[in-house]
Amino acid sequence: MKKLFSIIMTAMLLVGILAGCSGSDNSNASKDTGEEFKTDEITLYIRMMEAQDKWFRENIIKGFEKEYGVNVNVRTYESGVDLENVLKLDKDKNTIGLIKTLHSDLVPFVEKGLMMDLETAAGEKVKEDLKEYTDISIEMGTINGKPYYIPRKIETNTLLYVKSKVQDAVDNWSKFEGDIESMFKAENSVGLPADYALEADPNEWDWYDLAVVGYYWSNTEYDGSTEPRIAHRAQKYEGTTTELVTKVYQAGGTPEDVLDMNSQPVRDMFQWEVFMKNNNLYNPGMWEEGWSGGGIWQAMANGKVYLAFMHQIDAFFIHGGSDPSMTGYLANPDDMGLAIMPKGVSLDLENGQPVREGSHGSQLAGFWWGIPQSTPDAELSYELARWITNAENHKAEAQQFGMMPIRNDIVEDLGGTFAEEWMQEVFDVANLQVEEGVQKMPQVTVWPEYVQLYLDAWYDIVVDEKYTVNQGITEVYGPKSQELSK
């Protein structure tokens, strides 16, 4: 028996050694053709949070370097404008092999001739490879009928709140009902909608419910402090414009409405933003400190914010626990609640009901991997994008940081991918949001100019009160948006 066991173990070791020899030969050669790549060094541009950046380099890139025998220089950028300038400067240097591309840059980069389509880069095999990814993520990376990008992640805003504080508001808001009626009557000459009652389930909320909860919190003392507890991003960056666009979609708008700031959904969005700010329902830290997503996480940790509009990756960071380094931002992670976005409605009432009703909609955004025209080796660039998004690596990154998966095999096995119940809830709610309705962010070459236009309008109209909503839209920002759309 001992002799037989020894023979089996020896055979297993030989198989393991042979497998190791053939699995990673560091030969700097294409897996498909066996031919040498044109370069042994390639540059990758990314934009990630610090913890994710570190994990990505250690757990994804090092493995590629070892497997393919090449060096990958990982560089970072701050904005789409910065990345575009870097790509233009690389035109004659040919060093950048792959870039992480934000949804709003997908079309502009192609139309400016900066990107290479995938079939030019890697040939016919691309058609079969792309079947591994979800249809919606491939659709967004396909420009003028050609696939230009391999998806990295998609994301959508959902409602994230502290469950115990929402329950407190649901149980006790009526003690402020008279004051709340007066607040709305000053705005719409009516008050709350007829037969109003605050829904217990946030999935059923509309913008009136949001304001009622916000009023209760901003007039109720918690831990010795009375202050507004609702927030959204307000830093002067694209994330804030994304939130404003989401509200336009909730108000019943489309990407075309977003590009025409004279549209009614844009006016309704700004009317509510002014209402929420002037009635002390938004926490002023939003604009006084210029909160990004990270600023809101910290405000939740400090007990200053109980509700915000967050992506799936935000939920993982706020809850914490997917990795020892992710310690979370809530005193009790089990108190984190999630729901689809509240329904947009007009402040104006007629016969006791909102004159205009939108939807519980949200936006669909994300990042994709793109191969620049200046790549030193298109085949190597494609191999790198496929390595980053292979089943093993994509699953590991999704589990670590809460990325909404873009591979069919992982989407079809969410229970097996995300073991913890709270993790599954993050993606269950995200899928509910997709079913309820999501729209792509506008994809036009001048989107960076629109981003700045919305930021300027929000600060001029909402924060600084430089214009009323009608003045700001009719006289300033409506005409500017029409100029951009020509």
PDB file of N, CA and C in Angstrom, residues 394-445:
ATOM      1  N   HIS A 394     -12.062  39.074 -12.644  1.00  0.00           N
ATOM      2  CA  HIS A 394     -13.231  39.950 -12.496  1.00  0.00           C
ATOM      3  C   HIS A 394     -14.053  39.559 -11.265  1.00  0.00           C
ATOM      4  N   LYS A 395     -14.177  38.261 -11.030  1.00  0.00           N
ATOM      5  CA  LYS A 395     -14.919  37.805  -9.851  1.00  0.00           C
ATOM      6  C   LYS A 395     -14.239  38.277  -8.566  1.00  0.00           C
ATOM      7  N   ALA A 396     -12.914  38.158  -8.535  1.00  0.00           N
ATOM      8  CA  ALA A 396     -12.180  38.559  -7.322  1.00  0.00           C
ATOM      9  C   ALA A 396     -12.341  40.053  -7.063  1.00  0.00           C
ATOM     10  N   GLU A 397     -12.276  40.874  -8.124  1.00  0.00           N
ATOM     11  CA  GLU A 397     -12.389  42.321  -7.941  1.00  0.00           C
ATOM     12  C   GLU A 397     -13.820  42.713  -7.569  1.00  0.00           C
ATOM     13  N   ALA A 398     -14.797  42.041  -8.192  1.00  0.00           N
ATOM     14  CA  ALA A 398     -16.197  42.332  -7.864  1.00  0.00           C
ATOM     15  C   ALA A 398     -16.491  41.991  -6.408  1.00  0.00           C
ATOM     16  N   GLN A 399     -15.969  40.861  -5.935  1.00  0.00           N
ATOM     17  CA  GLN A 399     -16.184  40.461  -4.542  1.00  0.00           C
ATOM     18  C   GLN A 399     -15.526  41.445  -3.581  1.00  0.00           C
ATOM     19  N   GLN A 400     -14.365  41.930  -3.967  1.00  0.00           N
ATOM     20  CA  GLN A 400     -13.597  42.805  -3.079  1.00  0.00           C
ATOM     21  C   GLN A 400     -14.228  44.186  -2.941  1.00  0.00           C
ATOM     22  N   PHE A 401     -14.685  44.748  -4.082  1.00  0.00           N
ATOM     23  CA  PHE A 401     -15.092  46.150  -4.081  1.00  0.00           C
ATOM     24  C   PHE A 401     -16.553  46.391  -4.468  1.00  0.00           C
ATOM     25  N   GLY A 402     -17.315  45.338  -4.699  1.00  0.00           N
ATOM     26  CA  GLY A 402     -18.729  45.539  -4.982  1.00  0.00           C
ATOM     27  C   GLY A 402     -19.018  46.043  -6.372  1.00  0.00           C
ATOM     28  N   MET A 403     -18.165  45.700  -7.309  1.00  0.00           N
ATOM     29  CA  MET A 403     -18.425  46.113  -8.687  1.00  0.00           C
ATOM     30  C   MET A 403     -19.593  45.315  -9.242  1.00  0.00           C
ATOM     31  N   MET A 404     -20.495  45.991  -9.931  1.00  0.00           N
ATOM     32  CA  MET A 404     -21.611  45.308 -10.571  1.00  0.00           C
ATOM     33  C   MET A 404     -21.041  44.492 -11.727  1.00  0.00           C
ATOM     34  N   PRO A 405     -21.169  43.164 -11.730  1.00  0.00           N
ATOM     35  CA  PRO A 405     -20.466  42.319 -12.717  1.00  0.00           C
ATOM     36  C   PRO A 405     -20.894  42.599 -14.151  1.00  0.00           C
ATOM     37  N   ILE A 406     -19.942  42.406 -15.070  1.00  0.00           N
ATOM     38  CA  ILE A 406     -20.226  42.586 -16.493  1.00  0.00           C
ATOM     39  C   ILE A 406     -20.028  41.280 -17.271  1.00  0.00           C
ATOM     40  N   ARG A 407     -19.719  40.191 -16.574  1.00  0.00           N
ATOM     41  CA  ARG A 407     -19.577  38.890 -17.222  1.00  0.00           C
ATOM     42  C   ARG A 407     -20.848  38.071 -16.983  1.00  0.00           C
ATOM     43  N   ASN A 408     -21.326  37.418 -18.038  1.00  0.00           N
ATOM     44  CA  ASN A 408     -22.551  36.624 -17.915  1.00  0.00           C
ATOM     45  C   ASN A 408     -22.417  35.506 -16.889  1.00  0.00           C
ATOM     46  N   ASP A 409     -21.240  34.833 -16.860  1.00  0.00           N
ATOM     47  CA  ASP A 409     -21.099  33.699 -15.941  1.00  0.00           C
ATOM     48  C   ASP A 409     -21.199  34.139 -14.484  1.00  0.00           C
ATOM     49  N   ILE A 410     -20.779  35.368 -14.189  1.00  0.00           N
ATOM     50  CA  ILE A 410     -20.861  35.852 -12.805  1.00  0.00           C
ATOM     51  C   ILE A 410     -22.260  36.379 -12.497  1.00  0.00           C
ATOM     52  N   VAL A 411     -22.863  37.090 -13.459  1.00  0.00           N
ATOM     53  CA  VAL A 411     -24.229  37.592 -13.259  1.00  0.00           C
ATOM     54  C   VAL A 411     -25.195  36.451 -12.995  1.00  0.00           C
ATOM     55  N   GLU A 412     -24.971  35.319 -13.685  1.00  0.00           N
ATOM     56  CA  GLU A 412     -25.873  34.175 -13.526  1.00  0.00           C
ATOM     57  C   GLU A 412     -25.632  33.401 -12.228  1.00  0.00           C
ATOM     58  N   ASP A 413     -24.608  33.773 -11.474  1.00  0.00           N
ATOM     59  CA  ASP A 413     -24.296  33.078 -10.219  1.00  0.00           C
ATOM     60  C   ASP A 413     -23.981  34.083  -9.122  1.00  0.00           C
ATOM     61  N   LEU A 414     -24.876  35.070  -8.938  1.00  0.00           N
ATOM     62  CA  LEU A 414     -24.622  36.091  -7.917  1.00  0.00           C
ATOM     63  C   LEU A 414     -24.537  35.470  -6.529  1.00  0.00           C
ATOM     64  N   GLY A 415     -25.370  34.436  -6.271  1.00  0.00           N
ATOM     65  CA  GLY A 415     -25.354  33.801  -4.964  1.00  0.00           C
ATOM     66  C   GLY A 415     -24.022  33.132  -4.667  1.00  0.00           C
ATOM     67  N   GLY A 416     -23.415  32.556  -5.692  1.00  0.00           N
ATOM     68  CA  GLY A 416     -22.129  31.902  -5.505  1.00  0.00           C
ATOM     69  C   GLY A 416     -20.975  32.884  -5.467  1.00  0.00           C
ATOM     70  N   THR A 417     -21.181  34.057  -6.070  1.00  0.00           N
ATOM     71  CA  THR A 417     -20.106  35.060  -6.116  1.00  0.00           C
ATOM     72  C   THR A 417     -20.071  35.893  -4.851  1.00  0.00           C
ATOM     73  N   PHE A 418     -21.261  36.266  -4.354  1.00  0.00           N
ATOM     74  CA  PHE A 418     -21.317  37.136  -3.176  1.00  0.00           C
ATOM     75  C   PHE A 418     -21.964  36.351  -2.036  1.00  0.00           C
ATOM     76  N   ALA A 419     -21.113  35.829  -1.155  1.00  0.00           N
ATOM     77  CA  ALA A 419     -21.575  34.904  -0.125  1.00  0.00           C
ATOM     78  C   ALA A 419     -22.433  35.582   0.942  1.00  0.00           C
ATOM     79  N   GLU A 420     -22.059  36.815   1.331  1.00  0.00           N
ATOM     80  CA  GLU A 420     -22.768  37.488   2.414  1.00  0.00           C
ATOM     81  C   GLU A 420     -24.132  37.997   1.933  1.00  0.00           C
ATOM     82  N   GLU A 421     -25.121  37.908   2.820  1.00  0.00           N
ATOM     83  CA  GLU A 421     -26.480  38.333   2.463  1.00  0.00           C
ATOM     84  C   GLU A 421     -26.543  39.804   2.081  1.00  0.00           C
ATOM     85  N   TRP A 422     -25.782  40.659   2.805  1.00  0.00           N
ATOM     86  CA  TRP A 422     -25.831  42.099   2.509  1.00  0.00           C
ATOM     87  C   TRP A 422     -25.247  42.384   1.131  1.00  0.00           C
ATOM     88  N   MET A 423     -24.240  41.596   0.727  1.00  0.00           N
ATOM     89  CA  MET A 423     -23.656  41.786  -0.600  1.00  0.00           C
ATOM     90  C   MET A 423     -24.692  41.465  -1.682  1.00  0.00           C
ATOM     91  N   GLN A 424     -25.401  40.355  -1.493  1.00  0.00           N
ATOM     92  CA  GLN A 424     -26.417  39.973  -2.474  1.00  0.00           C
ATOM     93  C   GLN A 424     -27.505  41.039  -2.558  1.00  0.00           C
ATOM     94  N   GLU A 425     -27.836  41.666  -1.406  1.00  0.00           N
ATOM     95  CA  GLU A 425     -28.866  42.703  -1.415  1.00  0.00           C
ATOM     96  C   GLU A 425     -28.434  43.898  -2.260  1.00  0.00           C
ATOM     97  N   VAL A 426     -27.140  44.243  -2.186  1.00  0.00           N
ATOM     98  CA  VAL A 426     -26.631  45.366  -2.987  1.00  0.00           C
ATOM     99  C   VAL A 426     -26.954  45.148  -4.468  1.00  0.00           C
ATOM    100  N   PHE A 427     -26.721  43.910  -4.946  1.00  0.00           N
ATOM    101  CA  PHE A 427     -26.923  43.648  -6.377  1.00  0.00           C
ATOM    102  C   PHE A 427     -28.378  43.285  -6.697  1.00  0.00           C
ATOM    103  N   ASP A 428     -29.097  42.739  -5.718  1.00  0.00           N
ATOM    104  CA  ASP A 428     -30.527  42.524  -5.933  1.00  0.00           C
ATOM    105  C   ASP A 428     -31.231  43.867  -6.158  1.00  0.00           C
ATOM    106  N   VAL A 429     -30.897  44.857  -5.318  1.00  0.00           N
ATOM    107  CA  VAL A 429     -31.515  46.181  -5.473  1.00  0.00           C
ATOM    108  C   VAL A 429     -31.055  46.832  -6.775  1.00  0.00           C
ATOM    109  N   ALA A 430     -29.774  46.641  -7.132  1.00  0.00           N
ATOM    110  CA  ALA A 430     -29.284  47.195  -8.402  1.00  0.00           C
ATOM    111  C   ALA A 430     -30.051  46.593  -9.579  1.00  0.00           C
ATOM    112  N   ASN A 431     -30.300  45.288  -9.522  1.00  0.00           N
ATOM    113  CA  ASN A 431     -31.061  44.650 -10.603  1.00  0.00           C
ATOM    114  C   ASN A 431     -32.513  45.131 -10.622  1.00  0.00           C
ATOM    115  N   LEU A 432     -33.091  45.364  -9.427  1.00  0.00           N
ATOM    116  CA  LEU A 432     -34.443  45.929  -9.368  1.00  0.00           C
ATOM    117  C   LEU A 432     -34.467  47.303 -10.021  1.00  0.00           C
ATOM    118  N   GLN A 433     -33.382  48.068  -9.754  1.00  0.00           N
ATOM    119  CA  GLN A 433     -33.304  49.407 -10.342  1.00  0.00           C
ATOM    120  C   GLN A 433     -33.237  49.334 -11.870  1.00  0.00           C
ATOM    121  N   VAL A 434     -32.452  48.378 -12.374  1.00  0.00           N
ATOM    122  CA  VAL A 434     -32.354  48.206 -13.828  1.00  0.00           C
ATOM    123  C   VAL A 434     -33.718  47.831 -14.403  1.00  0.00           C
ATOM    124  N   GLU A 435     -34.438  46.928 -13.705  1.00  0.00           N
ATOM    125  CA  GLU A 435     -35.770  46.530 -14.173  1.00  0.00           C
ATOM    126  C   GLU A 435     -36.749  47.710 -14.136  1.00  0.00           C
ATOM    127  N   GLU A 436     -36.608  48.570 -13.128  1.00  0.00           N
ATOM    128  CA  GLU A 436     -37.508  49.719 -12.990  1.00  0.00           C
ATOM    129  C   GLU A 436     -37.269  50.751 -14.080  1.00  0.00           C
ATOM    130  N   GLY A 437     -36.022  50.810 -14.541  1.00  0.00           N
ATOM    131  CA  GLY A 437     -35.714  51.744 -15.626  1.00  0.00           C
ATOM    132  C   GLY A 437     -34.403  52.473 -15.398  1.00  0.00           C
ATOM    133  N   VAL A 438     -33.474  52.324 -16.338  1.00  0.00           N
ATOM    134  CA  VAL A 438     -32.221  53.077 -16.325  1.00  0.00           C
ATOM    135  C   VAL A 438     -31.984  53.597 -17.745  1.00  0.00           C
ATOM    136  N   GLN A 439     -31.303  54.711 -17.829  1.00  0.00           N
ATOM    137  CA  GLN A 439     -30.953  55.279 -19.131  1.00  0.00           C
ATOM    138  C   GLN A 439     -29.461  55.592 -19.143  1.00  0.00           C
ATOM    139  N   LYS A 440     -28.890  55.504 -20.322  1.00  0.00           N
ATOM    140  CA  LYS A 440     -27.472  55.835 -20.467  1.00  0.00           C
ATOM    141  C   LYS A 440     -27.259  57.321 -20.253  1.00  0.00           C
ATOM    142  N   MET A 441     -26.078  57.659 -19.766  1.00  0.00           N
ATOM    143  CA  MET A 441     -25.701  59.067 -19.735  1.00  0.00           C
ATOM    144  C   MET A 441     -25.575  59.558 -21.175  1.00  0.00           C
ATOM    145  N   PRO A 442     -25.844  60.832 -21.450  1.00  0.00           N
ATOM    146  CA  PRO A 442     -25.682  61.345 -22.815  1.00  0.00           C
ATOM    147  C   PRO A 442     -24.271  61.075 -23.330  1.00  0.00           C
ATOM    148  N   GLN A 443     -24.174  60.650 -24.572  1.00  0.00           N
ATOM    149  CA  GLN A 443     -22.863  60.355 -25.155  1.00  0.00           C
ATOM    150  C   GLN A 443     -22.656  61.268 -26.363  1.00  0.00           C
ATOM    151  N   VAL A 444     -22.125  62.442 -26.087  1.00  0.00           N
ATOM    152  CA  VAL A 444     -21.837  63.419 -27.141  1.00  0.00           C
ATOM    153  C   VAL A 444     -20.420  63.946 -26.946  1.00  0.00           C
ATOM    154  N   THR A 445     -19.833  64.405 -28.030  1.00  0.00           N
ATOM    155  CA  THR A 445     -18.440  64.865 -27.994  1.00  0.00           C
ATOM    156  C   THR A 445     -18.253  66.014 -27.014  1.00  0.00           C
TER     157      THR A 445
END
